[in-house]
XYZ file of C-alpha atoms in Angstrom:
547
model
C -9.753 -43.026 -45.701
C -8.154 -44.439 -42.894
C -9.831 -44.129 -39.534
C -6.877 -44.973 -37.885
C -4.356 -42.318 -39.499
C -3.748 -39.355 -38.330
C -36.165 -26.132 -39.508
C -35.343 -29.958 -39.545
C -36.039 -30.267 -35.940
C -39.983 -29.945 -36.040
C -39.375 -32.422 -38.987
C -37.693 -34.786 -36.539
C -40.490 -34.641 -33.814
C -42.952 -35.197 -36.387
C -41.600 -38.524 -37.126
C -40.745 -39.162 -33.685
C -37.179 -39.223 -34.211
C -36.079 -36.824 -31.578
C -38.499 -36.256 -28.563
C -37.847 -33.238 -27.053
C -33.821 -32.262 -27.787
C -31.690 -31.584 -29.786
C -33.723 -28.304 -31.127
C -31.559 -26.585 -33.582
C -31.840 -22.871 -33.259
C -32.195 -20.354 -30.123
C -33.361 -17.351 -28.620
C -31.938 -14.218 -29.536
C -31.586 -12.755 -26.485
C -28.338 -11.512 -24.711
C -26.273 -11.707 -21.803
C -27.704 -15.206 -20.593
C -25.520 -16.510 -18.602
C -23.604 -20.060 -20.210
C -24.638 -18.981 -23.614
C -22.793 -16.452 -26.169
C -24.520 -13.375 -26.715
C -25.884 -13.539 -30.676
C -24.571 -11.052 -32.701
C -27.488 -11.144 -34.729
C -30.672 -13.226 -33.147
C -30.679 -16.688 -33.966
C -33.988 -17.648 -36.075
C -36.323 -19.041 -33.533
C -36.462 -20.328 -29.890
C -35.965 -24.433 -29.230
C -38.791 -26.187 -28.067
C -39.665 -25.224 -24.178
C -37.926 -27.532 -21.606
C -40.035 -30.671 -20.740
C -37.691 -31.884 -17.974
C -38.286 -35.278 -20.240
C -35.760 -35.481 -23.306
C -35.497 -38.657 -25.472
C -32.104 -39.226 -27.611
C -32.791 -41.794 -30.286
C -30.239 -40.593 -32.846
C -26.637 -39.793 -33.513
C -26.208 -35.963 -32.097
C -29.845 -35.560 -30.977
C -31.320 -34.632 -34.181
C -31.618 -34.851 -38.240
C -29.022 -31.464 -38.481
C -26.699 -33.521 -36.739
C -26.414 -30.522 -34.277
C -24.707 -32.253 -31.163
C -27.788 -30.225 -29.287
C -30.070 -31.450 -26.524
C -31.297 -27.592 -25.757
C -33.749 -29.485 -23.318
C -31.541 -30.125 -20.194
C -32.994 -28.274 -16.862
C -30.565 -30.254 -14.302
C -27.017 -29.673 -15.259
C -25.715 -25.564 -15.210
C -22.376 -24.200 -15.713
C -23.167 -23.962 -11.619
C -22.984 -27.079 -10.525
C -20.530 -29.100 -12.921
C -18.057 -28.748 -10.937
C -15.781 -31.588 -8.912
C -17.121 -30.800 -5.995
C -20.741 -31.433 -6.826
C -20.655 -33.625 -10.299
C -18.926 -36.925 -11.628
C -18.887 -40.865 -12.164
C -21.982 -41.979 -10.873
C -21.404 -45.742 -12.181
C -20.081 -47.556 -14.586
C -22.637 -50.402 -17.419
C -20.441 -53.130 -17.884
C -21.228 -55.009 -21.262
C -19.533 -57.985 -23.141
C -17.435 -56.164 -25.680
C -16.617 -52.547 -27.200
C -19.056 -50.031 -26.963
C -18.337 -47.855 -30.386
C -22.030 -46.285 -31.096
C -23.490 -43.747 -29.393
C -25.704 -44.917 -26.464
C -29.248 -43.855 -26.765
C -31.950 -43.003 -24.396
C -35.921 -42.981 -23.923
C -37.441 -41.177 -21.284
C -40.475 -42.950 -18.876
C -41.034 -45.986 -21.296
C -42.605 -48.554 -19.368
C -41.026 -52.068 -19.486
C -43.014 -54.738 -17.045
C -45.146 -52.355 -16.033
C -42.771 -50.248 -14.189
C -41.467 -47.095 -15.944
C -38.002 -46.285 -16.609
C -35.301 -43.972 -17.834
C -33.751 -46.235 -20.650
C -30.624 -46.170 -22.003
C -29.569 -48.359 -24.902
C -26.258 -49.833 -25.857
C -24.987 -51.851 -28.570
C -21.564 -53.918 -28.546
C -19.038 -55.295 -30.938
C -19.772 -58.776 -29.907
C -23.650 -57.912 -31.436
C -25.220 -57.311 -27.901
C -27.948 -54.874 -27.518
C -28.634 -53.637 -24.167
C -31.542 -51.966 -22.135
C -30.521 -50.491 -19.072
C -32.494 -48.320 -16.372
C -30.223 -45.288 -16.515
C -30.950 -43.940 -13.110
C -30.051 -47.739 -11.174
C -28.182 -49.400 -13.646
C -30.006 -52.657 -13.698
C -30.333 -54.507 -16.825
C -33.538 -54.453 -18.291
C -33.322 -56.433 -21.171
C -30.294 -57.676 -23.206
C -29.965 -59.233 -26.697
C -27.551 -61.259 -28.755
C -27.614 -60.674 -32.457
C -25.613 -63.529 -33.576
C -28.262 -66.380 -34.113
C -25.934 -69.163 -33.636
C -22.764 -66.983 -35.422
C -20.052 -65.175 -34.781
C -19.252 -61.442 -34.814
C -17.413 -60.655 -37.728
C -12.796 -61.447 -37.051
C -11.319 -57.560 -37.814
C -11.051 -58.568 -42.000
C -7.182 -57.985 -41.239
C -7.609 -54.275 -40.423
C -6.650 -52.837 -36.861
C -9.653 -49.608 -36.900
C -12.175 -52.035 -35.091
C -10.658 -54.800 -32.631
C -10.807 -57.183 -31.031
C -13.780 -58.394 -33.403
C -16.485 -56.476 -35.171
C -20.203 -56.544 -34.321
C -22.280 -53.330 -34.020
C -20.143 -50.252 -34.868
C -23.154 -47.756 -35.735
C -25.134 -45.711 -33.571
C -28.495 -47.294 -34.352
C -31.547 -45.244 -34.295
C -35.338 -45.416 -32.635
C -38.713 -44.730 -33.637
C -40.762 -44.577 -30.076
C -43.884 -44.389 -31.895
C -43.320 -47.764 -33.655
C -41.746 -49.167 -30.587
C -38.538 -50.036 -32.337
C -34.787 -49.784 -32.570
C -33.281 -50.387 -35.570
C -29.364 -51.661 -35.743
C -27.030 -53.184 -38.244
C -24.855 -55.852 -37.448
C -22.061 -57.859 -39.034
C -21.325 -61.184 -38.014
C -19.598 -64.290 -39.896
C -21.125 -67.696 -40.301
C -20.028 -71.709 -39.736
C -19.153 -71.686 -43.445
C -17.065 -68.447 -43.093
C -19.152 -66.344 -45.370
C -19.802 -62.805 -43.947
C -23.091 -61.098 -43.512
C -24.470 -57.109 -42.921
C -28.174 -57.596 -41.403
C -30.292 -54.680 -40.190
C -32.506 -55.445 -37.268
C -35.786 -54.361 -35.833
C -35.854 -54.857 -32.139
C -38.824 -54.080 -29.456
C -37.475 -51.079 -27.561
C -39.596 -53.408 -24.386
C -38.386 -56.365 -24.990
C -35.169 -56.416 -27.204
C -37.425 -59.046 -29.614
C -37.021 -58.934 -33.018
C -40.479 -57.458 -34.969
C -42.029 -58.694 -38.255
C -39.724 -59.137 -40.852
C -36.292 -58.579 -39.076
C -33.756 -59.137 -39.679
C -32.717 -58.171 -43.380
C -29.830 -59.684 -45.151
C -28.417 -56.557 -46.535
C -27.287 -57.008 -50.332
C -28.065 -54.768 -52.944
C -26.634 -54.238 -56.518
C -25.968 -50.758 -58.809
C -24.853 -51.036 -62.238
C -22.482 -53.640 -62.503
C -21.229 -53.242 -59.043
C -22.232 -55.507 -56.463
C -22.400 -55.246 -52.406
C -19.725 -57.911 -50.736
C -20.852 -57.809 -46.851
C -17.546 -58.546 -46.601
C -15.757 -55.831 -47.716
C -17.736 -53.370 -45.966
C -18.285 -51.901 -42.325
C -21.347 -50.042 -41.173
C -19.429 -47.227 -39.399
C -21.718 -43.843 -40.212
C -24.872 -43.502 -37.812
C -27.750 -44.988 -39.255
C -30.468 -42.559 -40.211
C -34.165 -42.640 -39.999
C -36.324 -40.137 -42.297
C -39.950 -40.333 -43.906
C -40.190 -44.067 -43.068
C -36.794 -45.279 -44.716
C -33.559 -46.018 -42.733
C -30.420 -45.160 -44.511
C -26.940 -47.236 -44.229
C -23.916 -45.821 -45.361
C -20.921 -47.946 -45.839
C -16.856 -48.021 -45.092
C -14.113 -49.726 -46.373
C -11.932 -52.111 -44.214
C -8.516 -50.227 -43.886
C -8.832 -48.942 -46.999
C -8.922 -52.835 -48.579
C -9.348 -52.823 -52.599
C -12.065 -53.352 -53.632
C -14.424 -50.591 -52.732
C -17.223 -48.582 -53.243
C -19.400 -45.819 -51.846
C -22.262 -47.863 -50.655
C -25.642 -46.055 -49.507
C -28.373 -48.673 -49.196
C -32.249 -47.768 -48.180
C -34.805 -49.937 -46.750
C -38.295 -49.363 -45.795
C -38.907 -48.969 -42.048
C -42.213 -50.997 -41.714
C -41.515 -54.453 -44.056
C -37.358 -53.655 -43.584
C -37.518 -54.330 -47.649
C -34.872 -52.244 -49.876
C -36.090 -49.157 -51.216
C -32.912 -48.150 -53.099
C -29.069 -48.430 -53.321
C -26.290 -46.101 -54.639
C -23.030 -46.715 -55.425
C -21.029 -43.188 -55.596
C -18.326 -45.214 -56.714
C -19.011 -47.234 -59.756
C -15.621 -47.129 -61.306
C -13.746 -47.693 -58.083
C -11.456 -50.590 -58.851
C -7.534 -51.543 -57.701
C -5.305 -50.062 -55.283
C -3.933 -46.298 -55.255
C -6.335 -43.842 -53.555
C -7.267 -42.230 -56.810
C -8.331 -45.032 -57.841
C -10.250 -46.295 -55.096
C -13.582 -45.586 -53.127
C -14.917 -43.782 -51.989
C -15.781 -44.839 -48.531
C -18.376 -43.168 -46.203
C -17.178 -43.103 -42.171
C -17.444 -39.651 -41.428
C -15.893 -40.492 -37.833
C -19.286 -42.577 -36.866
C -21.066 -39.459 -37.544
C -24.245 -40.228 -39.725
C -25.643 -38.766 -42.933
C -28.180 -35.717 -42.538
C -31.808 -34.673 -43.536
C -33.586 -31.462 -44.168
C -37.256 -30.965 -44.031
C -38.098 -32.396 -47.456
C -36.027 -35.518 -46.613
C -33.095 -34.976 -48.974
C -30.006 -36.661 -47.230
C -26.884 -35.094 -46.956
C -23.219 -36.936 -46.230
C -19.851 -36.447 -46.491
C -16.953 -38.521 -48.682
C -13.529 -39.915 -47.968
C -10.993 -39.917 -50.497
C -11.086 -41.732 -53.677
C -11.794 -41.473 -57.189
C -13.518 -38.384 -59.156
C -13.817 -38.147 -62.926
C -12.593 -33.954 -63.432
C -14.746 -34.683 -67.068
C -18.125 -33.908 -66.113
C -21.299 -34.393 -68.420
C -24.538 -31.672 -67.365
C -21.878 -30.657 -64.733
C -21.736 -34.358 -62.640
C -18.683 -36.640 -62.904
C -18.952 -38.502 -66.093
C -18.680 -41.642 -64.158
C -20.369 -40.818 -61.148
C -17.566 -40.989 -58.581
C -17.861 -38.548 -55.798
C -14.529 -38.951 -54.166
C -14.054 -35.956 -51.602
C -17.780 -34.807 -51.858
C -20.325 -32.945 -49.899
C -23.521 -34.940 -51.504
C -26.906 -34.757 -51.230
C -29.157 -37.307 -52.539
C -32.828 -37.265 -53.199
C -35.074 -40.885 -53.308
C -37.942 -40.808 -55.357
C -40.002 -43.989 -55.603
C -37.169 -46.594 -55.644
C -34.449 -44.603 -57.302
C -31.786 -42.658 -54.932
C -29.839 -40.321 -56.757
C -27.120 -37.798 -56.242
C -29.244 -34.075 -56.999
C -26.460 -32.445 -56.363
C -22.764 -31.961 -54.488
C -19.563 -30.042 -53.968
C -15.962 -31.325 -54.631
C -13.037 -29.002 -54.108
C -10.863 -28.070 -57.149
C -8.375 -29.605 -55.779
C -9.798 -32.924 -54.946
C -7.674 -35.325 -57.353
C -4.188 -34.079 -55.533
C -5.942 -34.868 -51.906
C -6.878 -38.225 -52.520
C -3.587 -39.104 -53.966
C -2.579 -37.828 -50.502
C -5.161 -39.714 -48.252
C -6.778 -36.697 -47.272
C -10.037 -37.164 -46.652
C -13.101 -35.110 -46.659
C -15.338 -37.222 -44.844
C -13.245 -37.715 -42.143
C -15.222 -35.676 -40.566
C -19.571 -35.550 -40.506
C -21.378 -33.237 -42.249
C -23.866 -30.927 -39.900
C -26.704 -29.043 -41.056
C -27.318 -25.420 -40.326
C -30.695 -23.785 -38.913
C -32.233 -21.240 -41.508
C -30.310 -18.042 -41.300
C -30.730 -14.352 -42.824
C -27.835 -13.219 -44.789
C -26.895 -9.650 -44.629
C -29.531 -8.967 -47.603
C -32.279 -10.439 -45.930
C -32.079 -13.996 -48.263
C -32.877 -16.814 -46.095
C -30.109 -19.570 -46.320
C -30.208 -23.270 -45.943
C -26.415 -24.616 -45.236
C -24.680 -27.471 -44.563
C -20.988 -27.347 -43.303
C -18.347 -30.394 -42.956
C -14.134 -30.386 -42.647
C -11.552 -33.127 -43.339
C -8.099 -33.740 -42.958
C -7.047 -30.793 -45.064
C -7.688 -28.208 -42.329
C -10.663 -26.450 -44.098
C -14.121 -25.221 -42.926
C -16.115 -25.597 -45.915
C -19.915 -24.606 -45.381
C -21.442 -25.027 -48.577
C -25.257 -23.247 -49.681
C -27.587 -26.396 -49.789
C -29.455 -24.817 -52.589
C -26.601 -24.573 -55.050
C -23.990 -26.491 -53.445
C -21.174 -25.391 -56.007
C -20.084 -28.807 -57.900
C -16.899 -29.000 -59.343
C -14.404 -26.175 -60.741
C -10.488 -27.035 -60.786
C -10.340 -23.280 -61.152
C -11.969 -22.559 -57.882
C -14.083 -23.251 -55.463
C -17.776 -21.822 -55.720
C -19.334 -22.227 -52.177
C -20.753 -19.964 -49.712
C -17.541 -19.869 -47.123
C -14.770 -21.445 -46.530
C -11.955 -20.693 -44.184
C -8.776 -22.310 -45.222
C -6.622 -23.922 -42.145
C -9.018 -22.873 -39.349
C -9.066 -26.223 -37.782
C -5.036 -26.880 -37.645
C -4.790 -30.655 -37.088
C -7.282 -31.964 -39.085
C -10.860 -33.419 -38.576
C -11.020 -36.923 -37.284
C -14.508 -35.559 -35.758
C -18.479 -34.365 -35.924
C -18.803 -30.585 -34.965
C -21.974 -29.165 -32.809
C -23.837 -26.105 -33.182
C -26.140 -23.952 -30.650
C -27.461 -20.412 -29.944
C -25.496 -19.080 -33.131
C -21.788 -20.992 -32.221
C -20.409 -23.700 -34.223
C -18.110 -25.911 -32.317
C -15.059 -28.017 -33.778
C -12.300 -30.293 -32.249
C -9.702 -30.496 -34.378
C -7.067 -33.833 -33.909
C -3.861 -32.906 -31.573
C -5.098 -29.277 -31.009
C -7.464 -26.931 -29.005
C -11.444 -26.869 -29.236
C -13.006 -24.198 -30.704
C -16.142 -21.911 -31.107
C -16.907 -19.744 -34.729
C -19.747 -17.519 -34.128
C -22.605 -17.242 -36.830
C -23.515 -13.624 -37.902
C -25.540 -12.993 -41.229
C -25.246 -16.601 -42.187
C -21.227 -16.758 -41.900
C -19.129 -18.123 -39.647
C -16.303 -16.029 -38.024
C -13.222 -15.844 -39.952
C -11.111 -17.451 -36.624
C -12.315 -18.502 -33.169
C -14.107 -16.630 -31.069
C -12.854 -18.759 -27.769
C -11.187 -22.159 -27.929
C -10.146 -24.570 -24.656
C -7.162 -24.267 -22.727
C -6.844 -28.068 -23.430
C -5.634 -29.486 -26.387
C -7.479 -32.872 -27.609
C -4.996 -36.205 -28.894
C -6.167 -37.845 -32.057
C -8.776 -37.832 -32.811
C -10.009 -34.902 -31.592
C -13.300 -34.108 -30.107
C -16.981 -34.340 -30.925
C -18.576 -32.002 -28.839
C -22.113 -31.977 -27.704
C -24.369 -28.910 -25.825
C -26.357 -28.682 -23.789
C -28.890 -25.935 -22.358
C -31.871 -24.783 -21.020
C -33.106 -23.195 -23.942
C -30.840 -20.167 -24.306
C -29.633 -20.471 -20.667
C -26.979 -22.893 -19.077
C -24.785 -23.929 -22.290
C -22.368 -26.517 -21.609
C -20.315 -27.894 -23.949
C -18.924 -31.738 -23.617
C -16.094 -32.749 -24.911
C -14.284 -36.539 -24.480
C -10.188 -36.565 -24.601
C -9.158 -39.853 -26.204
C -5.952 -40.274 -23.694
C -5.249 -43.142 -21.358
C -6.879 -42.390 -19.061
C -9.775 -41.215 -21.037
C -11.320 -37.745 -19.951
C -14.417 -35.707 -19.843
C -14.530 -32.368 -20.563
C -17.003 -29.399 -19.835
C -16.793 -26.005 -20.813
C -18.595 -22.822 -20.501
C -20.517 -22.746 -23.784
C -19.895 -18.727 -23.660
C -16.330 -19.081 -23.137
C -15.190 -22.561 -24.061
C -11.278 -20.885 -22.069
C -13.655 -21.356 -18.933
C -13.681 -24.687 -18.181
C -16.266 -26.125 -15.560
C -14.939 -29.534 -15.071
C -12.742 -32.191 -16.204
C -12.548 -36.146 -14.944
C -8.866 -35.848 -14.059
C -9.761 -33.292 -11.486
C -10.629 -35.925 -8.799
C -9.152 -37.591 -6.493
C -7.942 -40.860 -7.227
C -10.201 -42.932 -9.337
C -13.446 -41.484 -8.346
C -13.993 -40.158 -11.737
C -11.910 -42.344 -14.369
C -14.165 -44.191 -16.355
C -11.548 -46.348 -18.749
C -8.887 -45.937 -21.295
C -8.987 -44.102 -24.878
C -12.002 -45.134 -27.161
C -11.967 -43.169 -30.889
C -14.932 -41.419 -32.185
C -16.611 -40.857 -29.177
C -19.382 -38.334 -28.235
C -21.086 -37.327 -25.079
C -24.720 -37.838 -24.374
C -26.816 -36.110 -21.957
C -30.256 -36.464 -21.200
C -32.253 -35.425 -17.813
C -29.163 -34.611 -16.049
C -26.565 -37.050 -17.267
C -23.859 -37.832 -19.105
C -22.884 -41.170 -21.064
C -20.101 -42.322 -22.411
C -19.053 -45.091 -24.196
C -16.188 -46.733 -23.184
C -13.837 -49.971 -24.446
C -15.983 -52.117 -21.575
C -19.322 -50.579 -21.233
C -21.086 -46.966 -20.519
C -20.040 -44.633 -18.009
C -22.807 -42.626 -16.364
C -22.208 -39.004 -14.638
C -24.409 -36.531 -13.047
C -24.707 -34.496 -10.018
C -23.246 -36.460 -6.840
């Protein structure tokens, strides 16, 4: 594992999980400007621009997409240093390491606002207005505790508290977040929190003292980090769980809990049989770089694994023990069972987690529906590791295990050289990837596959690890792509979403300090709503927009 080495949308505004953004296919026409011309149209047009996006989940939407297509303020015309950059700085007690989020006109006191939320490691929430700054509402988590000491590991420091990107429901008023802190008597504890999105007050029946059992395996709060985005689907909030530096014992922990009464609905343990040291033997843990675990339109979840253990004896074509070490999985939860309905482990899985090369290193992200070159309609999910590999797998028949070969529907071996420390994006037909130590890059979509190399890639090369870009548009119009360089100085990045070799703006362009906005801070990802940008930094949130 080792963090520190080297159409779903309509779904999504039906629960009220995305509000406007983040739509997940777009128009097929061509020439727009800031957009790549389709080579085949893209299924359907995004949602028409409300001038009023909400974010209220890790990359906008349930695909995972990285795409707010709702943005009518910023253009590949004015990003530019001359007319955008650092409009001010949040500062907050501790690490910011999940994504900020953001509601549109909420009104708090009886004054509406543009709201962005923040969560800390010292297990602070925030509210802030986004357009002044001021703080609306703030929140402490720890109920006469501590945040949790680092469990000896050096991937979250100084102290960990809220790592996740939590996630809102605006209908039911509420933001849900999981926190870790350690008690008087040194025991540890996971809780997951329902707070007032007006107030910051916790609502009936939170918080939840996350423990949970499978088989003869049982969840140490301990031994475990909420590091994945936390995702909200049909009424139940899934939490996904890492390892601490890769610290035997550990398991592959996915734990479900009703959204209304914040009861358990169902836990899973993809790693029964995990037990000792040796990666083989071990995990496997779900990070996926803080990006969080997926959902199509009939709520399966999708997710990604790190390394560890995988039986190569399967029984009705599973893993005879039911460790998915190195897997794409996607579960299904009916009544108060979750189960794995099916997955895809490459043939040569047992070799790369004796090597510590991770799969889910990287987050999964769904595809929109796309028309293969016979006219079949195909639902696909795509996800890369540390091995160098594209895999997109069919979500239908996702391939399971061969150690002959690989049965999936693409894969393009070392097109991302570096490695995946990262979550990709995807708009208009373009798939976007920034690989650790190396360039970012573009694959367009035709027919359902991606192109066999690049079709454009920065002129800028991204340190460990990597990038996780996000778009944005106007629709089909105005793609920018934003990308954050985790250097010292820390940077922001846009490019041309056409050309990603045309680059509109970066922070280091400025004069001075106008635009530097902190040092390096892993994992991160840029959010933009309503003509903004937000980052989170090791100190706070850094706001830019049009000066």
């Amino acid at each position: 594992m080792k963090h520190c080495i080297a159409n779903v949308f309509s779904c999504a505004l039906a629960l009220g999980l995305v509000a406007c953004g983040g739509g997940d296919s777009g128009s097929g026409s061509t020439g727009t400007p800031g957009m790549p011309p389709p080579s085949n149209p893209p299924p359907s047009n995004p949602p028409p621009s409300s001038g009023s996006s909400d974010v209220t989940t890790y990359k906008y939407d349930l695909n995972r997409s990285g795409w707010n297509s709702t943005e009518t303020t910023l253009t590949p015309a004015n990003v530019a240093s001359s007319t955008f950059g650092k409009l001010r700085t949040l500062a907050t007690d501790n690490r910011v390491d999940a994504a900020p989020l953001y509601l549109s006109q909420l009104s708090i006191g009886g004054t509406m606002h543009n709201v962005l939320y923040v969560a800390t490691e010292n297990d602070t929430v925030y509210a802030f207005d986004a357009d002044t700054g001021t703080t609306l509402w703030q929140v402490s988590l720890l109920n006469g505790e501590h945040a949790s000491d680092t469990r000896g590991c050096g991937q979250v420091t100084p102290q960990i508290g809220i790592t996740s990107t939590p996630v809102i429901d605006r209908t039911a008023g509420a933001i849900y977040v999981v926190a870790m802190t350690l008690d008087n008597s040194t025991n540890y504890h996971q809780r997951l929190h329902a707070l007032s999105i007006t107030t910051g007050a916790e609502l009936a029946n939170s918080p939840r003292d996350i423990t949970a059992t499978f088989g003869a395996t049982s969840f140490d709060p301990g031994q475990y980090e909420e590091r994945a985005a936390l995702l909200l689907v049909n009424g139940t909030i899934y939490t996904s769980w890492t390892s601490h530096c890769d610290s035997p014992p550990y398991g592959g922990w996915i734990i479900a809990f009703n959204q209304s009464s914040l009861a358990q609905t169902a836990a899973l343990n993809v790693a029964p049989g995990a037990s000792g040291s040796g990666y083989a033997n071990q995990g496997p843990a779900i990070w996926m770089a803080g990006g969080g675990p997926g959902a199509d339109a009939a709520g399966n979840v999708y997710l990604l694994t790190g390394n560890g253990r995988f039986e190569t004896t399967l029984s009705g074509g599973f893993p005879s023990g039911g460790d998915y070490g190195n897997s794409f999985l996607k579960l299904s939860l009916s009544g108060n069972t979750l189960s794995v309905a099916d997955y895809f482990t490459m043939s040569n899985e047992v070799s790369e987690s004796q090597a510590d090369t991770d799969l889910g290193s990287g987050g999964e992200m769904l595809l929109p529906d796309m028309t293969d070159a016979n006219g079949t309609t195909r639902h696909l999910v795509l996800g890369a590791g540390k091995d160098s590999n594209l895999y997109i797998v069919d979500r239908d028949s996702m391939g399971k295990f061969d150690s002959g070969q690989n049965h999936i529907w693409q894969e393009l071996d070392g097109a991302l050289p570096g490695g995946i420390w990262s979550t990709p994006a995807y708009a208009n037909g373009v798939v976007y990837y920034g690989p650790a130590g190396s360039k970012l890059r573009a694959f367009t979509v035709t027919s359902a596959k991606l192109s066999l190399a690049a079709t454009s890639q920065s002129s800028a090369s991204f340190p460990y690890p990597g990038s996780s870009p996000s778009v944005s548009s106007n629709g089909a119009m105005n793609g920018i792509v934003w990308a954050y360089g985790n250097s010292s100085p820390a940077v922001l990045y846009a490019y041309d979403a056409a050309d990603l070799s045309h680059e509109l703006y970066d922070s280091s362009q400025a004069a001075g300090s106008r635009d530097q906005f902190g040092s390096s801070n892993k994992f991160m990802t840029p959010v933009v709503a309503n003509g903004k940008v937000f980052l989170a930094t090791p100190t706070g949130v850094a706001i830019f927009g049009l000066l």
